[in-house]
Amino acid sequence: MGYQCPLNSNPADYFMQLMSNQDQQILKIFIENYNKNLLPDTLLQIEESNKHLESSNLSLPQKMAKLSFAYEIGALLKRQILNLKRHRLLVKTRFIQVIINGIITGAIYWQLKRDNQNMQDSLQIAKCLYLLALGIFYQSMNPQVLSFTQERPVFLKEQSSQMYSTFPYFLSKLIPELFSCSMFAVLMSCIVYWMIGFARTAEQFFFFVLTFIITTNVGNVTGLLAGSIFKSASVAVPFASTFVLPLFLFGGVFKNRSTYPEWIGWIEYINPSFYSFNALAENEFQNTTFQYNPIQIYHLNFGKWNSILMLIVLYFAFAIIAYLCLRRHCQKLQ
């Protein structure tokens, strides 16, 4: 047709550039050349193919091949890991954010006083634990809301094309984040625990780290839930922030079970920060000689291991709801 692909250019890109040209003269040249050079051979190939199908009684397959669950999740996990490698700046930014937040928090609450007879000292330690539980929750929730709302349209498009199933994709989102969130939680714990000067026993330190790990993963899956419900980040982020507000009110510090009205007190039991604070406070103040013990003042008698168990239950509950929301969106598209 007289067109020459420029040197060092991709022939396919050059071809698409020509095809998307709206110049009527060029379009006329395309049509004339197609009718003259391609149409006769194309019609002949179609006719021969039809004769071959009729003579051999062959039929086209009516169903798509189904990939195994292991293959799907393996391929999707590989893609998630590649995404993390390609977006190293985001990982580094989050890493630096955790370090900076940990250092600032540790500097503000540097070596808190532990006078057993001073009410202000014991309540100051308790409020510090409460803010740490809220902070680590929100710190893992917010990035997930933003990232998943951007990725979700791609997932819905691929899933509607039956490239893979919803469940393997959902697991491929949870598994890498399980490790990354846990890593950031351990880093944050190591910074704030010794700077603030909490109880210096190995058992209490490792329980503190465990609580941080589970809390940050609950925050991550909460972000996934917000991204699964709403289509855009402009809606999902305000929803997530609105969800965090009751965490402050029903976490057990400003009000507690002894002062809640009966009709609204149930919110406390679906509040991750309540269980995180309960676990951290009991870990810090149980078997101590503080005269003004926050466990009694704030009625934190749920049990630290019971609190850990409830955090795990909430993790799976939020994950199941997020998965069902994704399934619902996929069914609407189909």
PDB file of N, CA and C in Angstrom, residues 11-104:
ATOM      1  N   PRO A  11       6.189  -2.575  14.456  1.00  0.00           N
ATOM      2  CA  PRO A  11       5.262  -2.659  13.310  1.00  0.00           C
ATOM      3  C   PRO A  11       3.794  -2.713  13.730  1.00  0.00           C
ATOM      4  N   ALA A  12       3.515  -3.410  14.848  1.00  0.00           N
ATOM      5  CA  ALA A  12       2.121  -3.504  15.303  1.00  0.00           C
ATOM      6  C   ALA A  12       1.593  -2.135  15.741  1.00  0.00           C
ATOM      7  N   ASP A  13       2.428  -1.369  16.475  1.00  0.00           N
ATOM      8  CA  ASP A  13       2.019  -0.025  16.886  1.00  0.00           C
ATOM      9  C   ASP A  13       1.808   0.880  15.669  1.00  0.00           C
ATOM     10  N   TYR A  14       2.706   0.748  14.683  1.00  0.00           N
ATOM     11  CA  TYR A  14       2.586   1.578  13.473  1.00  0.00           C
ATOM     12  C   TYR A  14       1.314   1.223  12.710  1.00  0.00           C
ATOM     13  N   PHE A  15       1.031  -0.081  12.635  1.00  0.00           N
ATOM     14  CA  PHE A  15      -0.181  -0.548  11.959  1.00  0.00           C
ATOM     15  C   PHE A  15      -1.439   0.005  12.643  1.00  0.00           C
ATOM     16  N   MET A  16      -1.476  -0.058  13.991  1.00  0.00           N
ATOM     17  CA  MET A  16      -2.638   0.442  14.731  1.00  0.00           C
ATOM     18  C   MET A  16      -2.771   1.959  14.588  1.00  0.00           C
ATOM     19  N   GLN A  17      -1.642   2.637  14.490  1.00  0.00           N
ATOM     20  CA  GLN A  17      -1.685   4.085  14.300  1.00  0.00           C
ATOM     21  C   GLN A  17      -2.329   4.430  12.965  1.00  0.00           C
ATOM     22  N   LEU A  18      -1.980   3.659  11.934  1.00  0.00           N
ATOM     23  CA  LEU A  18      -2.593   3.891  10.621  1.00  0.00           C
ATOM     24  C   LEU A  18      -4.086   3.560  10.644  1.00  0.00           C
ATOM     25  N   MET A  19      -4.422   2.458  11.304  1.00  0.00           N
ATOM     26  CA  MET A  19      -5.817   2.007  11.326  1.00  0.00           C
ATOM     27  C   MET A  19      -6.724   2.969  12.082  1.00  0.00           C
ATOM     28  N   SER A  20      -6.149   3.698  13.044  1.00  0.00           N
ATOM     29  CA  SER A  20      -6.967   4.631  13.827  1.00  0.00           C
ATOM     30  C   SER A  20      -7.028   6.022  13.197  1.00  0.00           C
ATOM     31  N   ASN A  21      -6.421   6.165  12.028  1.00  0.00           N
ATOM     32  CA  ASN A  21      -6.443   7.453  11.334  1.00  0.00           C
ATOM     33  C   ASN A  21      -7.849   7.731  10.796  1.00  0.00           C
ATOM     34  N   GLN A  22      -8.322   8.941  10.963  1.00  0.00           N
ATOM     35  CA  GLN A  22      -9.681   9.308  10.552  1.00  0.00           C
ATOM     36  C   GLN A  22      -9.722  10.029   9.201  1.00  0.00           C
ATOM     37  N   ASP A  23      -8.592  10.105   8.544  1.00  0.00           N
ATOM     38  CA  ASP A  23      -8.533  10.766   7.231  1.00  0.00           C
ATOM     39  C   ASP A  23      -9.326   9.943   6.211  1.00  0.00           C
ATOM     40  N   GLN A  24     -10.328  10.528   5.595  1.00  0.00           N
ATOM     41  CA  GLN A  24     -11.206   9.809   4.668  1.00  0.00           C
ATOM     42  C   GLN A  24     -10.441   9.287   3.456  1.00  0.00           C
ATOM     43  N   GLN A  25      -9.439  10.014   3.016  1.00  0.00           N
ATOM     44  CA  GLN A  25      -8.660   9.577   1.870  1.00  0.00           C
ATOM     45  C   GLN A  25      -7.891   8.297   2.181  1.00  0.00           C
ATOM     46  N   ILE A  26      -7.307   8.236   3.391  1.00  0.00           N
ATOM     47  CA  ILE A  26      -6.576   7.027   3.794  1.00  0.00           C
ATOM     48  C   ILE A  26      -7.532   5.849   3.960  1.00  0.00           C
ATOM     49  N   LEU A  27      -8.700   6.094   4.552  1.00  0.00           N
ATOM     50  CA  LEU A  27      -9.691   5.028   4.716  1.00  0.00           C
ATOM     51  C   LEU A  27     -10.142   4.486   3.359  1.00  0.00           C
ATOM     52  N   LYS A  28     -10.268   5.357   2.396  1.00  0.00           N
ATOM     53  CA  LYS A  28     -10.670   4.934   1.055  1.00  0.00           C
ATOM     54  C   LYS A  28      -9.612   4.016   0.444  1.00  0.00           C
ATOM     55  N   ILE A  29      -8.317   4.352   0.672  1.00  0.00           N
ATOM     56  CA  ILE A  29      -7.223   3.521   0.176  1.00  0.00           C
ATOM     57  C   ILE A  29      -7.262   2.139   0.836  1.00  0.00           C
ATOM     58  N   PHE A  30      -7.534   2.119   2.149  1.00  0.00           N
ATOM     59  CA  PHE A  30      -7.643   0.841   2.862  1.00  0.00           C
ATOM     60  C   PHE A  30      -8.715  -0.047   2.249  1.00  0.00           C
ATOM     61  N   ILE A  31      -9.881   0.509   2.023  1.00  0.00           N
ATOM     62  CA  ILE A  31     -11.020  -0.265   1.504  1.00  0.00           C
ATOM     63  C   ILE A  31     -10.722  -0.785   0.104  1.00  0.00           C
ATOM     64  N   GLU A  32     -10.167   0.055  -0.733  1.00  0.00           N
ATOM     65  CA  GLU A  32      -9.861  -0.360  -2.106  1.00  0.00           C
ATOM     66  C   GLU A  32      -8.837  -1.493  -2.130  1.00  0.00           C
ATOM     67  N   ASN A  33      -7.795  -1.376  -1.309  1.00  0.00           N
ATOM     68  CA  ASN A  33      -6.776  -2.416  -1.278  1.00  0.00           C
ATOM     69  C   ASN A  33      -7.311  -3.713  -0.688  1.00  0.00           C
ATOM     70  N   TYR A  34      -8.191  -3.619   0.304  1.00  0.00           N
ATOM     71  CA  TYR A  34      -8.782  -4.825   0.892  1.00  0.00           C
ATOM     72  C   TYR A  34      -9.635  -5.552  -0.152  1.00  0.00           C
ATOM     73  N   ASN A  35     -10.507  -4.812  -0.816  1.00  0.00           N
ATOM     74  CA  ASN A  35     -11.384  -5.425  -1.825  1.00  0.00           C
ATOM     75  C   ASN A  35     -10.583  -6.048  -2.973  1.00  0.00           C
ATOM     76  N   LYS A  36      -9.468  -5.443  -3.314  1.00  0.00           N
ATOM     77  CA  LYS A  36      -8.684  -5.905  -4.452  1.00  0.00           C
ATOM     78  C   LYS A  36      -7.753  -7.060  -4.084  1.00  0.00           C
ATOM     79  N   ASN A  37      -7.078  -6.956  -2.943  1.00  0.00           N
ATOM     80  CA  ASN A  37      -6.003  -7.895  -2.621  1.00  0.00           C
ATOM     81  C   ASN A  37      -6.371  -8.971  -1.596  1.00  0.00           C
ATOM     82  N   LEU A  38      -7.236  -8.664  -0.647  1.00  0.00           N
ATOM     83  CA  LEU A  38      -7.509  -9.581   0.461  1.00  0.00           C
ATOM     84  C   LEU A  38      -8.862 -10.275   0.370  1.00  0.00           C
ATOM     85  N   LEU A  39      -9.886  -9.577  -0.095  1.00  0.00           N
ATOM     86  CA  LEU A  39     -11.244 -10.123  -0.053  1.00  0.00           C
ATOM     87  C   LEU A  39     -11.399 -11.421  -0.837  1.00  0.00           C
ATOM     88  N   PRO A  40     -10.880 -11.536  -2.071  1.00  0.00           N
ATOM     89  CA  PRO A  40     -11.061 -12.806  -2.812  1.00  0.00           C
ATOM     90  C   PRO A  40     -10.452 -13.998  -2.078  1.00  0.00           C
ATOM     91  N   ASP A  41      -9.218 -13.860  -1.601  1.00  0.00           N
ATOM     92  CA  ASP A  41      -8.572 -14.965  -0.896  1.00  0.00           C
ATOM     93  C   ASP A  41      -9.299 -15.294   0.405  1.00  0.00           C
ATOM     94  N   THR A  42      -9.787 -14.269   1.114  1.00  0.00           N
ATOM     95  CA  THR A  42     -10.496 -14.493   2.370  1.00  0.00           C
ATOM     96  C   THR A  42     -11.780 -15.276   2.152  1.00  0.00           C
ATOM     97  N   LEU A  43     -12.550 -14.897   1.137  1.00  0.00           N
ATOM     98  CA  LEU A  43     -13.797 -15.611   0.836  1.00  0.00           C
ATOM     99  C   LEU A  43     -13.519 -17.054   0.427  1.00  0.00           C
ATOM    100  N   LEU A  44     -12.423 -17.262  -0.318  1.00  0.00           N
ATOM    101  CA  LEU A  44     -12.076 -18.607  -0.742  1.00  0.00           C
ATOM    102  C   LEU A  44     -11.706 -19.478   0.457  1.00  0.00           C
ATOM    103  N   GLN A  45     -10.952 -18.922   1.415  1.00  0.00           N
ATOM    104  CA  GLN A  45     -10.560 -19.680   2.619  1.00  0.00           C
ATOM    105  C   GLN A  45     -11.782 -20.039   3.470  1.00  0.00           C
ATOM    106  N   ILE A  46     -12.723 -19.100   3.570  1.00  0.00           N
ATOM    107  CA  ILE A  46     -13.942 -19.372   4.347  1.00  0.00           C
ATOM    108  C   ILE A  46     -14.742 -20.498   3.696  1.00  0.00           C
ATOM    109  N   GLU A  47     -14.843 -20.463   2.385  1.00  0.00           N
ATOM    110  CA  GLU A  47     -15.618 -21.486   1.667  1.00  0.00           C
ATOM    111  C   GLU A  47     -14.979 -22.864   1.829  1.00  0.00           C
ATOM    112  N   GLU A  48     -13.653 -22.930   1.724  1.00  0.00           N
ATOM    113  CA  GLU A  48     -12.959 -24.207   1.865  1.00  0.00           C
ATOM    114  C   GLU A  48     -13.092 -24.750   3.299  1.00  0.00           C
ATOM    115  N   SER A  49     -13.012 -23.854   4.289  1.00  0.00           N
ATOM    116  CA  SER A  49     -13.164 -24.286   5.675  1.00  0.00           C
ATOM    117  C   SER A  49     -14.554 -24.835   5.937  1.00  0.00           C
ATOM    118  N   ASN A  50     -15.572 -24.194   5.372  1.00  0.00           N
ATOM    119  CA  ASN A  50     -16.954 -24.667   5.555  1.00  0.00           C
ATOM    120  C   ASN A  50     -17.153 -26.045   4.930  1.00  0.00           C
ATOM    121  N   LYS A  51     -16.553 -26.244   3.748  1.00  0.00           N
ATOM    122  CA  LYS A  51     -16.677 -27.548   3.094  1.00  0.00           C
ATOM    123  C   LYS A  51     -16.001 -28.637   3.925  1.00  0.00           C
ATOM    124  N   HIS A  52     -14.856 -28.281   4.508  1.00  0.00           N
ATOM    125  CA  HIS A  52     -14.127 -29.264   5.324  1.00  0.00           C
ATOM    126  C   HIS A  52     -14.930 -29.649   6.568  1.00  0.00           C
ATOM    127  N   LEU A  53     -15.574 -28.655   7.207  1.00  0.00           N
ATOM    128  CA  LEU A  53     -16.390 -28.933   8.398  1.00  0.00           C
ATOM    129  C   LEU A  53     -17.594 -29.787   8.038  1.00  0.00           C
ATOM    130  N   GLU A  54     -18.228 -29.505   6.896  1.00  0.00           N
ATOM    131  CA  GLU A  54     -19.421 -30.251   6.488  1.00  0.00           C
ATOM    132  C   GLU A  54     -19.082 -31.697   6.143  1.00  0.00           C
ATOM    133  N   SER A  55     -17.916 -31.881   5.497  1.00  0.00           N
ATOM    134  CA  SER A  55     -17.545 -33.237   5.088  1.00  0.00           C
ATOM    135  C   SER A  55     -17.086 -34.101   6.262  1.00  0.00           C
ATOM    136  N   SER A  56     -16.509 -33.488   7.266  1.00  0.00           N
ATOM    137  CA  SER A  56     -15.976 -34.268   8.393  1.00  0.00           C
ATOM    138  C   SER A  56     -16.887 -34.288   9.603  1.00  0.00           C
ATOM    139  N   ASN A  57     -18.014 -33.582   9.516  1.00  0.00           N
ATOM    140  CA  ASN A  57     -18.976 -33.496  10.628  1.00  0.00           C
ATOM    141  C   ASN A  57     -18.336 -32.987  11.919  1.00  0.00           C
ATOM    142  N   LEU A  58     -17.329 -32.117  11.795  1.00  0.00           N
ATOM    143  CA  LEU A  58     -16.686 -31.550  12.974  1.00  0.00           C
ATOM    144  C   LEU A  58     -17.509 -30.391  13.517  1.00  0.00           C
ATOM    145  N   SER A  59     -17.405 -30.171  14.802  1.00  0.00           N
ATOM    146  CA  SER A  59     -18.100 -29.040  15.428  1.00  0.00           C
ATOM    147  C   SER A  59     -17.137 -28.343  16.376  1.00  0.00           C
ATOM    148  N   LEU A  60     -17.334 -27.077  16.531  1.00  0.00           N
ATOM    149  CA  LEU A  60     -16.485 -26.304  17.433  1.00  0.00           C
ATOM    150  C   LEU A  60     -16.814 -26.639  18.883  1.00  0.00           C
ATOM    151  N   PRO A  61     -15.822 -26.645  19.767  1.00  0.00           N
ATOM    152  CA  PRO A  61     -16.105 -26.927  21.195  1.00  0.00           C
ATOM    153  C   PRO A  61     -17.026 -25.871  21.778  1.00  0.00           C
ATOM    154  N   GLN A  62     -17.947 -26.314  22.614  1.00  0.00           N
ATOM    155  CA  GLN A  62     -18.966 -25.422  23.168  1.00  0.00           C
ATOM    156  C   GLN A  62     -18.670 -24.975  24.593  1.00  0.00           C
ATOM    157  N   LYS A  63     -17.541 -25.397  25.165  1.00  0.00           N
ATOM    158  CA  LYS A  63     -17.227 -24.987  26.526  1.00  0.00           C
ATOM    159  C   LYS A  63     -15.744 -24.650  26.650  1.00  0.00           C
ATOM    160  N   MET A  64     -15.462 -23.750  27.594  1.00  0.00           N
ATOM    161  CA  MET A  64     -14.082 -23.332  27.818  1.00  0.00           C
ATOM    162  C   MET A  64     -13.385 -24.309  28.758  1.00  0.00           C
ATOM    163  N   ALA A  65     -12.070 -24.416  28.595  1.00  0.00           N
ATOM    164  CA  ALA A  65     -11.293 -25.270  29.500  1.00  0.00           C
ATOM    165  C   ALA A  65     -11.247 -24.641  30.884  1.00  0.00           C
ATOM    166  N   LYS A  66     -11.411 -25.460  31.913  1.00  0.00           N
ATOM    167  CA  LYS A  66     -11.415 -24.990  33.296  1.00  0.00           C
ATOM    168  C   LYS A  66     -10.052 -25.236  33.919  1.00  0.00           C
ATOM    169  N   LEU A  67      -9.408 -24.151  34.385  1.00  0.00           N
ATOM    170  CA  LEU A  67      -8.114 -24.282  35.040  1.00  0.00           C
ATOM    171  C   LEU A  67      -8.297 -24.779  36.467  1.00  0.00           C
ATOM    172  N   SER A  68      -7.287 -25.454  36.971  1.00  0.00           N
ATOM    173  CA  SER A  68      -7.350 -25.954  38.342  1.00  0.00           C
ATOM    174  C   SER A  68      -7.176 -24.804  39.332  1.00  0.00           C
ATOM    175  N   PHE A  69      -7.680 -25.035  40.539  1.00  0.00           N
ATOM    176  CA  PHE A  69      -7.572 -24.018  41.592  1.00  0.00           C
ATOM    177  C   PHE A  69      -6.108 -23.713  41.901  1.00  0.00           C
ATOM    178  N   ALA A  70      -5.275 -24.759  41.972  1.00  0.00           N
ATOM    179  CA  ALA A  70      -3.857 -24.568  42.294  1.00  0.00           C
ATOM    180  C   ALA A  70      -3.158 -23.736  41.232  1.00  0.00           C
ATOM    181  N   TYR A  71      -3.494 -23.990  39.957  1.00  0.00           N
ATOM    182  CA  TYR A  71      -2.856 -23.221  38.881  1.00  0.00           C
ATOM    183  C   TYR A  71      -3.278 -21.755  38.940  1.00  0.00           C
ATOM    184  N   GLU A  72      -4.569 -21.513  39.167  1.00  0.00           N
ATOM    185  CA  GLU A  72      -5.071 -20.139  39.219  1.00  0.00           C
ATOM    186  C   GLU A  72      -4.421 -19.348  40.351  1.00  0.00           C
ATOM    187  N   ILE A  73      -4.426 -19.926  41.543  1.00  0.00           N
ATOM    188  CA  ILE A  73      -3.885 -19.184  42.682  1.00  0.00           C
ATOM    189  C   ILE A  73      -2.374 -19.020  42.548  1.00  0.00           C
ATOM    190  N   GLY A  74      -1.706 -20.006  41.942  1.00  0.00           N
ATOM    191  CA  GLY A  74      -0.271 -19.883  41.714  1.00  0.00           C
ATOM    192  C   GLY A  74       0.050 -18.737  40.763  1.00  0.00           C
ATOM    193  N   ALA A  75      -0.687 -18.644  39.670  1.00  0.00           N
ATOM    194  CA  ALA A  75      -0.461 -17.568  38.700  1.00  0.00           C
ATOM    195  C   ALA A  75      -0.807 -16.204  39.292  1.00  0.00           C
ATOM    196  N   LEU A  76      -1.889 -16.137  40.056  1.00  0.00           N
ATOM    197  CA  LEU A  76      -2.311 -14.860  40.642  1.00  0.00           C
ATOM    198  C   LEU A  76      -1.351 -14.405  41.740  1.00  0.00           C
ATOM    199  N   LEU A  77      -0.859 -15.354  42.529  1.00  0.00           N
ATOM    200  CA  LEU A  77       0.138 -15.006  43.553  1.00  0.00           C
ATOM    201  C   LEU A  77       1.421 -14.489  42.899  1.00  0.00           C
ATOM    202  N   LYS A  78       1.813 -15.130  41.814  1.00  0.00           N
ATOM    203  CA  LYS A  78       3.004 -14.685  41.097  1.00  0.00           C
ATOM    204  C   LYS A  78       2.817 -13.255  40.594  1.00  0.00           C
ATOM    205  N   ARG A  79       1.613 -12.960  40.103  1.00  0.00           N
ATOM    206  CA  ARG A  79       1.352 -11.597  39.608  1.00  0.00           C
ATOM    207  C   ARG A  79       1.371 -10.587  40.753  1.00  0.00           C
ATOM    208  N   GLN A  80       0.805 -10.943  41.912  1.00  0.00           N
ATOM    209  CA  GLN A  80       0.820 -10.032  43.052  1.00  0.00           C
ATOM    210  C   GLN A  80       2.249  -9.740  43.510  1.00  0.00           C
ATOM    211  N   ILE A  81       3.080 -10.764  43.511  1.00  0.00           N
ATOM    212  CA  ILE A  81       4.482 -10.571  43.907  1.00  0.00           C
ATOM    213  C   ILE A  81       5.210  -9.697  42.896  1.00  0.00           C
ATOM    214  N   LEU A  82       4.920  -9.907  41.619  1.00  0.00           N
ATOM    215  CA  LEU A  82       5.522  -9.056  40.578  1.00  0.00           C
ATOM    216  C   LEU A  82       5.085  -7.603  40.747  1.00  0.00           C
ATOM    217  N   ASN A  83       3.818  -7.402  41.104  1.00  0.00           N
ATOM    218  CA  ASN A  83       3.324  -6.037  41.328  1.00  0.00           C
ATOM    219  C   ASN A  83       4.071  -5.367  42.473  1.00  0.00           C
ATOM    220  N   LEU A  84       4.336  -6.136  43.529  1.00  0.00           N
ATOM    221  CA  LEU A  84       5.089  -5.585  44.662  1.00  0.00           C
ATOM    222  C   LEU A  84       6.503  -5.204  44.233  1.00  0.00           C
ATOM    223  N   LYS A  85       7.124  -6.052  43.387  1.00  0.00           N
ATOM    224  CA  LYS A  85       8.472  -5.748  42.907  1.00  0.00           C
ATOM    225  C   LYS A  85       8.473  -4.515  42.005  1.00  0.00           C
ATOM    226  N   ARG A  86       7.428  -4.370  41.211  1.00  0.00           N
ATOM    227  CA  ARG A  86       7.376  -3.241  40.274  1.00  0.00           C
ATOM    228  C   ARG A  86       7.044  -1.926  40.977  1.00  0.00           C
ATOM    229  N   HIS A  87       6.385  -2.024  42.124  1.00  0.00           N
ATOM    230  CA  HIS A  87       6.010  -0.824  42.868  1.00  0.00           C
ATOM    231  C   HIS A  87       6.821  -0.760  44.170  1.00  0.00           C
ATOM    232  N   ARG A  88       8.120  -0.874  44.021  1.00  0.00           N
ATOM    233  CA  ARG A  88       8.982  -0.869  45.200  1.00  0.00           C
ATOM    234  C   ARG A  88       8.907   0.447  45.959  1.00  0.00           C
ATOM    235  N   LEU A  89       8.651   1.537  45.225  1.00  0.00           N
ATOM    236  CA  LEU A  89       8.573   2.835  45.881  1.00  0.00           C
ATOM    237  C   LEU A  89       7.455   2.862  46.916  1.00  0.00           C
ATOM    238  N   LEU A  90       6.307   2.226  46.593  1.00  0.00           N
ATOM    239  CA  LEU A  90       5.187   2.190  47.537  1.00  0.00           C
ATOM    240  C   LEU A  90       5.558   1.392  48.782  1.00  0.00           C
ATOM    241  N   VAL A  91       6.264   0.272  48.579  1.00  0.00           N
ATOM    242  CA  VAL A  91       6.682  -0.553  49.714  1.00  0.00           C
ATOM    243  C   VAL A  91       7.675   0.219  50.576  1.00  0.00           C
ATOM    244  N   LYS A  92       8.630   0.890  49.913  1.00  0.00           N
ATOM    245  CA  LYS A  92       9.623   1.673  50.652  1.00  0.00           C
ATOM    246  C   LYS A  92       8.951   2.816  51.409  1.00  0.00           C
ATOM    247  N   THR A  93       7.964   3.452  50.759  1.00  0.00           N
ATOM    248  CA  THR A  93       7.255   4.559  51.404  1.00  0.00           C
ATOM    249  C   THR A  93       6.536   4.081  52.660  1.00  0.00           C
ATOM    250  N   ARG A  94       5.897   2.926  52.563  1.00  0.00           N
ATOM    251  CA  ARG A  94       5.189   2.386  53.725  1.00  0.00           C
ATOM    252  C   ARG A  94       6.173   1.989  54.821  1.00  0.00           C
ATOM    253  N   PHE A  95       7.319   1.449  54.394  1.00  0.00           N
ATOM    254  CA  PHE A  95       8.363   1.062  55.338  1.00  0.00           C
ATOM    255  C   PHE A  95       8.862   2.285  56.103  1.00  0.00           C
ATOM    256  N   ILE A  96       9.130   3.372  55.367  1.00  0.00           N
ATOM    257  CA  ILE A  96       9.603   4.615  55.995  1.00  0.00           C
ATOM    258  C   ILE A  96       8.514   5.210  56.887  1.00  0.00           C
ATOM    259  N   GLN A  97       7.248   5.106  56.437  1.00  0.00           N
ATOM    260  CA  GLN A  97       6.128   5.631  57.232  1.00  0.00           C
ATOM    261  C   GLN A  97       6.050   4.941  58.585  1.00  0.00           C
ATOM    262  N   VAL A  98       6.210   3.606  58.587  1.00  0.00           N
ATOM    263  CA  VAL A  98       6.159   2.858  59.843  1.00  0.00           C
ATOM    264  C   VAL A  98       7.282   3.292  60.777  1.00  0.00           C
ATOM    265  N   ILE A  99       8.482   3.448  60.233  1.00  0.00           N
ATOM    266  CA  ILE A  99       9.625   3.852  61.057  1.00  0.00           C
ATOM    267  C   ILE A  99       9.414   5.245  61.638  1.00  0.00           C
ATOM    268  N   ILE A 100       8.976   6.182  60.794  1.00  0.00           N
ATOM    269  CA  ILE A 100       8.778   7.563  61.260  1.00  0.00           C
ATOM    270  C   ILE A 100       7.679   7.628  62.316  1.00  0.00           C
ATOM    271  N   ASN A 101       6.551   6.952  62.040  1.00  0.00           N
ATOM    272  CA  ASN A 101       5.453   6.945  63.019  1.00  0.00           C
ATOM    273  C   ASN A 101       5.881   6.312  64.333  1.00  0.00           C
ATOM    274  N   GLY A 102       6.651   5.231  64.240  1.00  0.00           N
ATOM    275  CA  GLY A 102       7.119   4.575  65.449  1.00  0.00           C
ATOM    276  C   GLY A 102       8.054   5.446  66.266  1.00  0.00           C
ATOM    277  N   ILE A 103       8.978   6.127  65.581  1.00  0.00           N
ATOM    278  CA  ILE A 103       9.929   6.994  66.277  1.00  0.00           C
ATOM    279  C   ILE A 103       9.227   8.189  66.908  1.00  0.00           C
ATOM    280  N   ILE A 104       8.293   8.801  66.157  1.00  0.00           N
ATOM    281  CA  ILE A 104       7.566   9.957  66.703  1.00  0.00           C
ATOM    282  C   ILE A 104       6.740   9.551  67.918  1.00  0.00           C
TER     283      ILE A 104
END
